[in-house]
Coordinates of C-alpha atoms in Angstrom, one line a residue:
X104 CA 111.8 108.7 74.9
X105 CA 110.3 106.2 72.6
X106 CA 111.4 102.8 73.7
X107 CA 113.1 100.8 70.3
X108 CA 111.2 97.6 71.8
X109 CA 107.8 99.1 71.8
X110 CA 105.9 100.5 68.3
X111 CA 105.2 99.1 64.7
X112 CA 109.0 98.0 64.0
X113 CA 109.0 94.9 66.5
X114 CA 105.2 94.8 65.9
X115 CA 106.7 93.6 62.1
X116 CA 110.0 91.8 63.6
X117 CA 107.4 88.8 65.1
X118 CA 105.4 87.6 62.3
X119 CA 108.9 88.1 60.2
X120 CA 110.2 85.9 62.9
X121 CA 107.7 83.5 62.8
X122 CA 108.0 82.8 58.8
X123 CA 111.6 83.1 58.8
X124 CA 111.9 80.4 61.5
X125 CA 108.9 78.5 59.5
X126 CA 110.6 78.6 56.3
X127 CA 114.1 77.3 58.3
X128 CA 112.1 74.2 59.5
X129 CA 110.9 73.8 55.7
X130 CA 114.2 73.9 54.3
X131 CA 115.9 71.5 56.5
X132 CA 112.3 68.7 56.4
X133 CA 111.9 69.2 52.8
X134 CA 108.6 68.2 52.7
X135 CA 108.0 68.4 48.7
X136 CA 104.1 68.3 49.6
X137 CA 104.0 66.1 52.4
X138 CA 102.1 68.4 54.7
X139 CA 99.5 69.8 52.4
X140 CA 98.7 66.1 51.1
X141 CA 98.3 65.3 54.8
X142 CA 96.5 68.1 55.4
X143 CA 93.8 67.7 52.3
X144 CA 93.8 63.6 52.3
X145 CA 91.3 64.5 55.8
X146 CA 90.5 68.4 55.5
X147 CA 88.6 69.9 52.6
X148 CA 90.9 71.7 50.9
X149 CA 93.1 71.2 53.7
X150 CA 91.4 73.3 56.0
X151 CA 90.0 72.6 59.3
X152 CA 86.2 74.5 58.1
X153 CA 84.5 73.6 61.0
X154 CA 86.2 74.9 63.9
X155 CA 86.5 78.1 62.2
X156 CA 82.8 78.5 61.8
X157 CA 82.0 77.4 65.3
X158 CA 84.6 80.3 66.5
X159 CA 83.5 82.5 64.3
X160 CA 79.9 82.0 65.5
X161 CA 81.2 81.9 69.2
X162 CA 82.9 85.4 68.4
X163 CA 79.6 86.9 66.7
X164 CA 77.3 85.9 69.9
X165 CA 80.5 87.8 72.2
X166 CA 80.2 91.7 69.3
X167 CA 76.7 91.1 68.1
X168 CA 74.5 89.6 70.6
X169 CA 76.4 90.1 74.1
X170 CA 77.2 94.1 72.7
X171 CA 80.9 93.8 72.9
X172 CA 81.1 95.2 69.6
X173 CA 79.8 98.5 71.9
X174 CA 81.2 97.7 75.3
X175 CA 84.4 95.3 74.7
X176 CA 85.5 94.8 78.0
X177 CA 82.2 95.1 79.6
X178 CA 79.5 92.6 77.0
X179 CA 76.1 91.8 78.7
X180 CA 76.3 88.5 80.8
X181 CA 73.2 88.1 82.9
X182 CA 71.0 87.7 80.1
X183 CA 73.2 84.7 78.8
X184 CA 74.0 82.9 81.2
X185 CA 72.3 79.3 81.6
X186 CA 70.3 79.9 84.8
X187 CA 67.8 77.3 84.6
X188 CA 65.8 74.8 82.3
X189 CA 63.0 77.9 82.7
X190 CA 65.1 80.2 81.2
X191 CA 65.9 78.3 77.5
X192 CA 67.4 81.7 76.1
X193 CA 70.1 81.4 78.4
X194 CA 70.4 77.2 77.9
X195 CA 70.5 78.1 74.3
X196 CA 73.5 80.8 74.3
X197 CA 75.0 80.4 77.7
X198 CA 78.0 77.9 76.5
X199 CA 78.7 80.5 73.6
X200 CA 78.8 83.5 75.4
X201 CA 81.8 85.0 77.5
X202 CA 82.4 87.2 80.7
X203 CA 84.4 89.3 79.1
X204 CA 87.6 89.6 76.6
X205 CA 90.3 87.7 78.4
X206 CA 87.5 85.1 78.9
X207 CA 86.8 84.9 75.1
X208 CA 90.5 85.3 73.8
X209 CA 91.6 82.0 76.1
X210 CA 88.7 80.3 75.0
X211 CA 89.4 81.2 71.2
X212 CA 92.9 80.5 71.3
X213 CA 92.7 76.8 72.8
X214 CA 89.7 75.7 70.6
X215 CA 91.8 76.9 67.4
X216 CA 94.5 74.5 68.9
X217 CA 92.9 71.8 69.5
X218 CA 90.0 71.5 67.5
X219 CA 91.4 70.9 64.3
X220 CA 92.9 68.0 65.9
X221 CA 89.3 66.6 66.7
X222 CA 88.3 67.6 63.4
X223 CA 91.1 65.8 61.7
X224 CA 90.0 62.5 63.8
X225 CA 86.2 63.0 62.7
X226 CA 87.8 64.1 59.1
X227 CA 85.9 65.8 56.1
X228 CA 86.3 62.6 53.8
X229 CA 84.8 59.1 54.9
X230 CA 87.0 56.6 56.0
X231 CA 85.2 53.0 56.1
X232 CA 85.5 50.9 53.4
X233 CA 83.7 50.9 50.2
X234 CA 81.9 54.4 51.1
X235 CA 82.7 57.3 48.7
X236 CA 82.6 61.2 49.4
X237 CA 79.7 62.2 47.5
X238 CA 77.5 58.8 47.8
X239 CA 75.1 60.5 50.6
X240 CA 74.8 63.3 52.3
X241 CA 76.2 62.3 55.4
X242 CA 79.7 61.6 53.2
X243 CA 79.0 64.5 51.6
X244 CA 82.5 66.8 52.5
X245 CA 80.8 69.9 52.3
X246 CA 78.5 69.0 54.6
X247 CA 80.8 67.2 57.3
X248 CA 82.9 70.2 57.1
X249 CA 80.7 73.2 56.9
X250 CA 77.3 71.6 58.7
X251 CA 77.8 68.7 60.6
X252 CA 81.2 69.2 62.7
X253 CA 79.5 72.8 63.8
X254 CA 76.4 71.3 64.3
X255 CA 77.6 68.8 66.5
X256 CA 79.8 71.4 68.6
X257 CA 75.9 73.4 69.0
X258 CA 74.8 69.9 70.2
X259 CA 77.6 69.4 73.0
X260 CA 77.3 73.2 73.7
X261 CA 73.8 72.6 74.5
X262 CA 74.1 69.6 76.7
X263 CA 77.1 71.5 78.9
X264 CA 74.1 73.6 79.9
X265 CA 71.9 71.2 80.2
X266 CA 73.7 68.9 82.6
X267 CA 76.0 71.4 84.3
X268 CA 75.3 71.8 87.8
X269 CA 74.0 75.5 87.8
X270 CA 74.4 78.3 86.0
X271 CA 77.5 78.7 83.3
X272 CA 78.6 81.0 80.7
X273 CA 81.4 80.0 78.1
X274 CA 82.9 78.2 75.4
X275 CA 84.9 76.0 77.8
X276 CA 82.8 72.7 78.5
X277 CA 83.0 72.1 74.4
X278 CA 86.6 73.2 74.3
X279 CA 87.1 70.4 76.9
X280 CA 84.7 68.2 75.0
X281 CA 87.4 68.5 72.1
X282 CA 90.3 68.2 74.3
X283 CA 88.4 64.8 75.6
X284 CA 87.7 63.7 72.1
X285 CA 91.0 64.4 70.2
X286 CA 93.0 62.2 73.7
X287 CA 90.8 59.0 72.6
X288 CA 92.9 59.0 69.4
X289 CA 95.9 61.1 69.8
X290 CA 96.5 61.7 73.6
X291 CA 100.2 63.1 73.2
X292 CA 99.3 65.3 70.0
X293 CA 96.5 67.1 72.3
X294 CA 99.2 67.5 75.0
X295 CA 101.0 69.0 72.2
X296 CA 98.1 71.3 70.7
X297 CA 97.2 72.7 74.3
X298 CA 101.0 73.9 74.3
X299 CA 100.5 75.3 70.8
X300 CA 97.6 77.3 73.1
X301 CA 100.0 79.1 74.9
X302 CA 102.4 80.0 71.9
X303 CA 99.5 81.5 69.8
X304 CA 97.9 83.3 73.3
X305 CA 101.8 84.7 74.1
X306 CA 102.1 86.1 70.0
X307 CA 99.3 87.5 69.8
X308 CA 99.6 89.1 73.4
X309 CA 103.2 90.5 72.1
X310 CA 101.3 92.0 69.0
X311 CA 98.9 93.7 70.8
X312 CA 101.9 95.1 73.8
X313 CA 105.2 94.6 72.6
X314 CA 106.8 96.7 75.7
X315 CA 104.9 96.3 79.4
X316 CA 106.2 99.1 82.3
X317 CA 104.6 98.1 85.3
X318 CA 106.2 98.5 88.9
X319 CA 103.8 97.7 92.1
X320 CA 100.3 98.2 93.1
X321 CA 97.7 97.7 95.4
X322 CA 95.2 95.5 93.8
X323 CA 92.0 93.4 94.6
X324 CA 92.2 89.8 93.4
X325 CA 90.2 86.5 94.0
X326 CA 92.5 83.2 94.6
X327 CA 93.0 82.3 90.6
X328 CA 90.5 79.4 91.2
X329 CA 87.5 81.1 92.5
X330 CA 85.4 80.7 89.1
X331 CA 86.9 77.9 87.5
X332 CA 83.5 76.0 86.4
X333 CA 85.8 72.7 87.3
X334 CA 82.0 70.7 86.9
X335 CA 81.2 71.8 83.2
X336 CA 85.0 71.5 82.4
X337 CA 84.5 67.5 83.6
X338 CA 81.6 67.5 81.8
X339 CA 82.4 68.6 78.4
X340 CA 85.5 66.4 78.8
X341 CA 83.1 62.9 79.4
X342 CA 80.9 64.2 76.5
X343 CA 84.3 64.2 74.4
X344 CA 85.5 60.9 75.6
X345 CA 82.4 59.3 75.0
X346 CA 82.0 60.7 71.5
X347 CA 85.9 59.6 70.7
X348 CA 85.3 56.3 71.7
X349 CA 82.2 55.9 69.8
X350 CA 83.9 56.6 66.7
X351 CA 86.8 54.6 67.5
X352 CA 84.7 51.5 67.8
X353 CA 82.7 52.8 65.0
X354 CA 85.4 52.6 62.5
X355 CA 87.0 49.8 64.5
X356 CA 90.4 51.5 64.4
X357 CA 93.5 50.3 67.1
X358 CA 93.5 52.4 70.5
X359 CA 96.9 54.4 71.4
X360 CA 98.9 52.0 73.7
X361 CA 97.8 52.4 77.5
X362 CA 101.0 54.4 78.4
X363 CA 100.7 56.8 76.7
X364 CA 96.6 57.4 77.0
X365 CA 97.1 57.9 80.4
X366 CA 100.3 60.3 80.3
X367 CA 98.3 62.2 77.8
X368 CA 95.7 62.1 80.2
X369 CA 96.9 63.1 83.3
X370 CA 99.1 65.7 81.6
X371 CA 96.4 67.6 80.3
X372 CA 94.1 67.3 83.1
X373 CA 96.8 68.9 85.4
X374 CA 97.9 71.8 83.1
X375 CA 94.5 72.7 82.8
X376 CA 93.5 72.7 86.5
X377 CA 90.6 69.7 86.3
X378 CA 92.5 69.3 89.9
X379 CA 91.3 73.0 90.8
X380 CA 87.9 71.5 92.9
X381 CA 86.9 74.5 95.0
X382 CA 84.1 75.7 97.3
X383 CA 82.5 78.7 99.2
X384 CA 83.3 79.7 102.7
X385 CA 81.8 82.4 103.7
X386 CA 81.3 85.8 102.4
X387 CA 84.4 86.3 100.4
X388 CA 86.3 83.0 101.5
X389 CA 86.8 80.2 99.2
X390 CA 88.6 76.6 99.9
X391 CA 90.4 74.5 97.4
X392 CA 90.4 71.0 98.1
X393 CA 93.7 70.4 95.6
X394 CA 94.6 66.8 97.2
X395 CA 91.3 65.4 96.6
X396 CA 91.4 67.3 92.9
X397 CA 94.8 64.9 92.5
X398 CA 93.1 62.2 93.4
X399 CA 90.2 63.1 91.2
X400 CA 92.8 64.0 88.1
X401 CA 94.0 60.2 88.7
X402 CA 91.1 58.7 88.7
X403 CA 89.7 60.1 85.2
X404 CA 93.4 59.2 83.9
X405 CA 93.2 55.9 85.0
X406 CA 89.5 55.8 84.1
X407 CA 89.8 57.0 80.5
X408 CA 93.0 54.8 79.8
X409 CA 91.1 51.6 80.6
X410 CA 88.2 52.5 78.7
X411 CA 90.2 53.5 75.6
X412 CA 92.7 50.5 75.5
X413 CA 89.9 48.3 76.5
X414 CA 88.5 48.8 73.0
X415 CA 90.2 45.9 71.4
X416 CA 88.8 43.4 73.9
X417 CA 92.3 42.1 74.4
X418 CA 92.8 43.3 77.8
X419 CA 91.5 42.6 80.7
X420 CA 89.3 39.6 79.1
X421 CA 86.4 39.5 77.3
X422 CA 84.0 41.5 79.1
X423 CA 86.4 44.1 79.7
X424 CA 85.2 46.3 76.7
X425 CA 81.6 46.6 77.9
X426 CA 83.1 47.4 81.5
X427 CA 85.3 49.9 79.6
X428 CA 82.4 51.6 77.9
X429 CA 79.8 51.3 80.9
X430 CA 82.4 52.9 83.3
X431 CA 83.2 56.3 80.9
X432 CA 79.2 56.4 80.9
X433 CA 78.7 56.7 84.9
X434 CA 80.2 59.7 85.6
X435 CA 77.6 61.8 82.8
X436 CA 74.4 59.8 84.0
X437 CA 75.8 61.1 87.7
X438 CA 76.5 64.6 86.3
X439 CA 73.0 64.3 84.5
X440 CA 71.4 63.1 87.8
X441 CA 72.5 65.9 89.9
X442 CA 71.8 68.9 86.9
X443 CA 68.2 67.7 86.9
X444 CA 67.4 68.9 90.3
X445 CA 69.5 71.8 90.4
X446 CA 68.9 73.6 86.6
X447 CA 64.8 73.1 87.5
X448 CA 64.5 75.5 90.6
X449 CA 63.3 78.8 90.4
X450 CA 63.9 82.1 92.1
X451 CA 62.1 82.5 95.3
X452 CA 59.8 84.3 95.5
X453 CA 60.7 87.4 93.3
X454 CA 64.2 86.9 94.3
X455 CA 64.8 90.6 96.2
X456 CA 66.2 90.9 99.5
X457 CA 63.6 91.7 102.6
X458 CA 63.9 95.3 103.4
X459 CA 66.2 96.3 100.7
X460 CA 65.5 98.6 97.8
X461 CA 66.8 98.5 94.4
X462 CA 67.1 100.4 91.2
X463 CA 64.3 98.9 88.7
X464 CA 66.0 98.6 84.6
X465 CA 62.9 97.0 82.9
X466 CA 62.2 93.4 84.4
X467 CA 66.0 93.5 86.5
X468 CA 66.3 94.5 89.9
X469 CA 69.8 95.8 91.1
X470 CA 70.3 96.0 94.8
X471 CA 73.3 95.9 97.4
X472 CA 72.7 93.6 100.4
X473 CA 75.3 92.1 102.7
X474 CA 74.9 88.9 104.5
X475 CA 72.2 87.3 102.6
X476 CA 71.6 83.5 101.5
X477 CA 73.0 83.0 98.0
X478 CA 70.1 81.5 96.1
X479 CA 71.6 80.5 93.5
X480 CA 74.5 78.6 95.0
X481 CA 72.5 77.5 98.2
X482 CA 69.6 75.9 96.1
X483 CA 70.2 72.9 97.3
X484 CA 70.9 72.3 100.7
X485 CA 73.8 69.8 101.3
X486 CA 76.2 69.6 104.0
X487 CA 79.4 67.3 103.4
X488 CA 82.7 67.2 105.3
X489 CA 81.9 70.1 107.1
X490 CA 81.0 72.1 104.3
X491 CA 77.7 73.4 103.1
X492 CA 75.8 74.7 100.1
X493 CA 74.1 77.2 102.3
X494 CA 76.4 79.9 101.6
X495 CA 75.9 83.7 102.6
X496 CA 76.8 86.7 100.0
X497 CA 77.6 90.4 100.0
X498 CA 77.9 93.0 97.0
X499 CA 75.8 94.1 94.3
X500 CA 72.8 91.5 93.6
X501 CA 70.5 91.0 90.1
X502 CA 67.8 89.6 90.1
X503 CA 65.2 88.7 87.5
X504 CA 63.0 86.6 88.0
X505 CA 61.3 86.1 84.7
X506 CA 64.7 85.2 83.5
X507 CA 65.2 82.7 86.9
X508 CA 68.4 85.1 87.2
X509 CA 69.5 85.6 90.6
X510 CA 73.7 86.8 90.7
X511 CA 76.1 88.5 92.8
X512 CA 77.8 90.6 90.0
X513 CA 80.0 92.8 92.4
X514 CA 81.8 91.7 95.7
X515 CA 81.6 93.8 99.0
X516 CA 85.4 93.7 98.7
X517 CA 85.4 94.7 95.2
X518 CA 83.8 97.9 95.6
X519 CA 85.4 98.6 98.6
X520 CA 88.7 98.5 96.6
X521 CA 87.4 100.5 93.7
X522 CA 84.4 102.8 95.2
X523 CA 83.0 102.6 91.9
X524 CA 82.1 99.5 89.6
X525 CA 79.3 99.0 86.8
X526 CA 76.8 96.2 86.1
X527 CA 75.8 95.5 82.8
X528 CA 72.2 94.4 82.1
X529 CA 69.9 93.7 78.9
X530 CA 69.1 90.9 76.1
X531 CA 68.4 90.2 73.0
X532 CA 69.1 94.1 71.2
X533 CA 69.4 96.0 74.3
X534 CA 71.7 96.6 77.5
X535 CA 71.6 99.3 80.1
X536 CA 74.4 100.2 82.9
X537 CA 73.6 100.5 86.2
X538 CA 76.8 102.2 88.6
X539 CA 77.5 101.1 92.0
X540 CA 79.0 104.3 94.2
X541 CA 80.3 103.6 97.3
X542 CA 81.4 106.2 100.4
X543 CA 82.7 105.8 103.7
X544 CA 85.1 106.6 106.3
X545 CA 87.5 104.0 108.3
X546 CA 87.8 104.3 111.7
X547 CA 91.0 104.1 113.7
X548 CA 90.8 100.7 114.6
X549 CA 87.2 100.0 114.4
X550 CA 86.3 99.1 111.0
X551 CA 84.2 101.4 108.7
X552 CA 81.4 102.7 108.2
X553 CA 79.8 103.4 104.3
X554 CA 77.0 104.4 102.5
X555 CA 76.0 102.9 98.9
X556 CA 74.0 104.1 96.3
X557 CA 73.0 103.0 92.9
X558 CA 72.1 104.4 89.3
X559 CA 70.9 103.4 85.9
X560 CA 72.1 105.2 83.1
X561 CA 69.5 107.3 82.5
X562 CA 68.6 108.5 86.2
X563 CA 70.1 110.3 89.4
X564 CA 71.9 108.2 92.3
X565 CA 69.3 106.5 94.5
X566 CA 70.7 105.4 98.0
X567 CA 70.8 101.6 98.2
X568 CA 72.6 100.7 102.0
X569 CA 74.0 102.2 105.3
X570 CA 76.6 100.3 107.1
X571 CA 76.5 99.8 110.5
X572 CA 78.4 102.8 112.9
X573 CA 82.4 102.2 113.6
X574 CA 83.9 103.6 116.4
X575 CA 87.4 104.3 117.0
X576 CA 89.8 102.8 119.5
X577 CA 91.1 106.4 121.2
X578 CA 88.7 107.1 123.9
X579 CA 89.1 110.9 124.1
X580 CA 87.8 112.6 127.2
X581 CA 86.3 109.7 128.3
X582 CA 83.8 108.9 125.9
X583 CA 84.1 106.8 122.2
X584 CA 83.9 108.2 119.2
X585 CA 82.2 106.8 116.2
X586 CA 81.1 107.5 112.5
X587 CA 77.5 107.3 112.0
X588 CA 75.7 106.9 108.4
X589 CA 73.4 109.3 108.6
X590 CA 69.4 108.6 108.0
X591 CA 69.5 111.7 105.6
X592 CA 72.4 110.7 103.3
X593 CA 71.5 113.3 100.4
X594 CA 72.5 115.9 103.2
X595 CA 75.8 115.0 105.1
X596 CA 76.2 111.4 104.6
X597 CA 77.7 110.6 108.0
X598 CA 77.9 112.3 111.5
X599 CA 79.8 112.1 115.0
X600 CA 78.2 110.5 117.3
X601 CA 79.8 110.8 121.0
X602 CA 79.1 107.8 123.5
X603 CA 79.7 107.2 127.2
X604 CA 79.0 103.3 127.3
X605 CA 75.2 102.9 126.2
X606 CA 74.6 106.5 126.1
X607 CA 75.2 108.7 123.3
X608 CA 76.4 111.9 125.0
X609 CA 76.3 114.2 121.5
X610 CA 75.7 113.5 117.5
X611 CA 76.7 115.9 115.3
X612 CA 77.5 116.1 111.5
X613 CA 80.7 115.1 110.2
X614 CA 82.7 118.3 109.9
X615 CA 83.6 119.5 106.3
X616 CA 87.4 120.1 105.1
X617 CA 89.2 122.6 107.0
X618 CA 86.2 122.9 109.5
X619 CA 86.6 122.3 113.3
X620 CA 83.6 122.0 115.3
X621 CA 83.2 121.6 119.2
X622 CA 81.1 118.6 120.8
X623 CA 81.0 118.3 124.1
X624 CA 84.4 120.2 124.4
X625 CA 86.0 118.2 122.0
X626 CA 87.2 119.8 119.0
X627 CA 86.9 118.2 115.7
X628 CA 88.7 119.2 112.5
X629 CA 89.4 117.7 109.2
X630 CA 92.0 118.0 107.3
X631 CA 92.9 116.5 104.0
X632 CA 90.5 113.8 104.7
X633 CA 91.4 113.0 108.0
X634 CA 89.5 113.5 111.2
X635 CA 91.7 115.1 114.2
X636 CA 90.0 115.0 117.9
X637 CA 91.9 117.4 120.0
X638 CA 91.5 118.2 124.0
X639 CA 93.9 120.7 125.2
X640 CA 97.1 120.5 123.7
X641 CA 96.2 116.3 123.1
X642 CA 95.5 115.5 119.8
X643 CA 94.4 112.4 118.3
X644 CA 93.5 110.9 114.7
X645 CA 90.1 109.0 114.9
X646 CA 88.8 108.4 111.5
X647 CA 90.0 108.8 107.6
X648 CA 88.1 109.0 104.5
X649 CA 88.1 105.6 102.9
X650 CA 90.3 106.2 99.1
X651 CA 89.9 104.2 96.0
X652 CA 91.9 102.4 93.4

């Protein structure tokens, strides 16, 4: 039965409700043209054209460069991240590419909320006394709106990929630059703008899916903070703050009160998870330094407040203005100094894992390996406070020596949960998909034995990996029962092995469905994906075929 809370009536009700609400506000305020006059004072025709041009470019990259138009939920990403200075295409396109539709939507809606405030601060019209709107190319409002502001966005984007620590993908570095820039002049306005982003995204999702019915289900998920590019976000934020300070001092405007700046910075930095400092610990274990992150946010708020408030040289003495400028540049200098050696590194050798054969797709190699060093995370060997940059990883790995790409695209846990995953590789003008598949058996109380295959879109399955055997806890007729990946997985991927201590007593192919085989007096039966062992009147379960979600 169709719900009255789903379908076109409720989709129509949402925009109608929005319009009615705004009309009520308009009727109560009676602006009489004040709203549009204020916008037209700073914006050409009252519209933030630079923001719209920038967002259009970012969406265009996703649709037409990353092939999101063809595969909306699975764009090409590995070719468009900033892997190294030696891969200029990634450096240029990494800040404007995205990992998926959720990533794109979050950055676009946030940009539409806060970038107009930053553009309002810059303005399309000159503000210095004596300057005329069409007095030069620099004061031409059409150039400022459609060329100079988008060009500045592009420059900031390139800076985020040049000076971030390691590979980045996404517009969030530029978004944080918008936020830092706007905070300098409108700290509380920035807080309100970011709150509006949540409203915009929620309204969009409500229009997409007005009614959701969902029950409890099993899922594989990493910690929510895993993958947050805090270093890229912080870099963008500092770039924005520095640019905002330069504009503030160039125009010689009054700075906001210190309490307002500190409050706005603290609220923004906390709500945007700039405190979420994390690192790897083991193959699929991660650590969040929440306490250290809060200290970082407090220091950030203090630094920004000091730099902004000492603009007028009346606080802390005559040298405070210079000190504030120097201090806010220090984080940028430190980040750039760390980024240079990290981003100049290359993929070691051909990047492939010794003894592992992958599939070749043009200049990419896609392979599966476990417990191997992550060549990008471990690029600089550093150990601090018990944590280390020497990190092992497991899963589907993509290597491209020409593009300096070395990345684990699917974790071991993700493939174990789903059973099958797709990896997209490609470049400008082309894209291909490689599928990964896992088949395994779980021994009762003894882990799992599994095989992994890889298949390019236009070819057959190729064996990629065989795990160690898995031994069940039950001892049957004085023997241990193990599930062993077969040497020739094309015929029968697994075998039964009976051992007594370190001696192999017998080995047979795993029985097929509803078939019983006798091995050393033990009857093994496969029923509904479960292997049972029977001796006389005793029957125990020894293994179960893996099921996937």
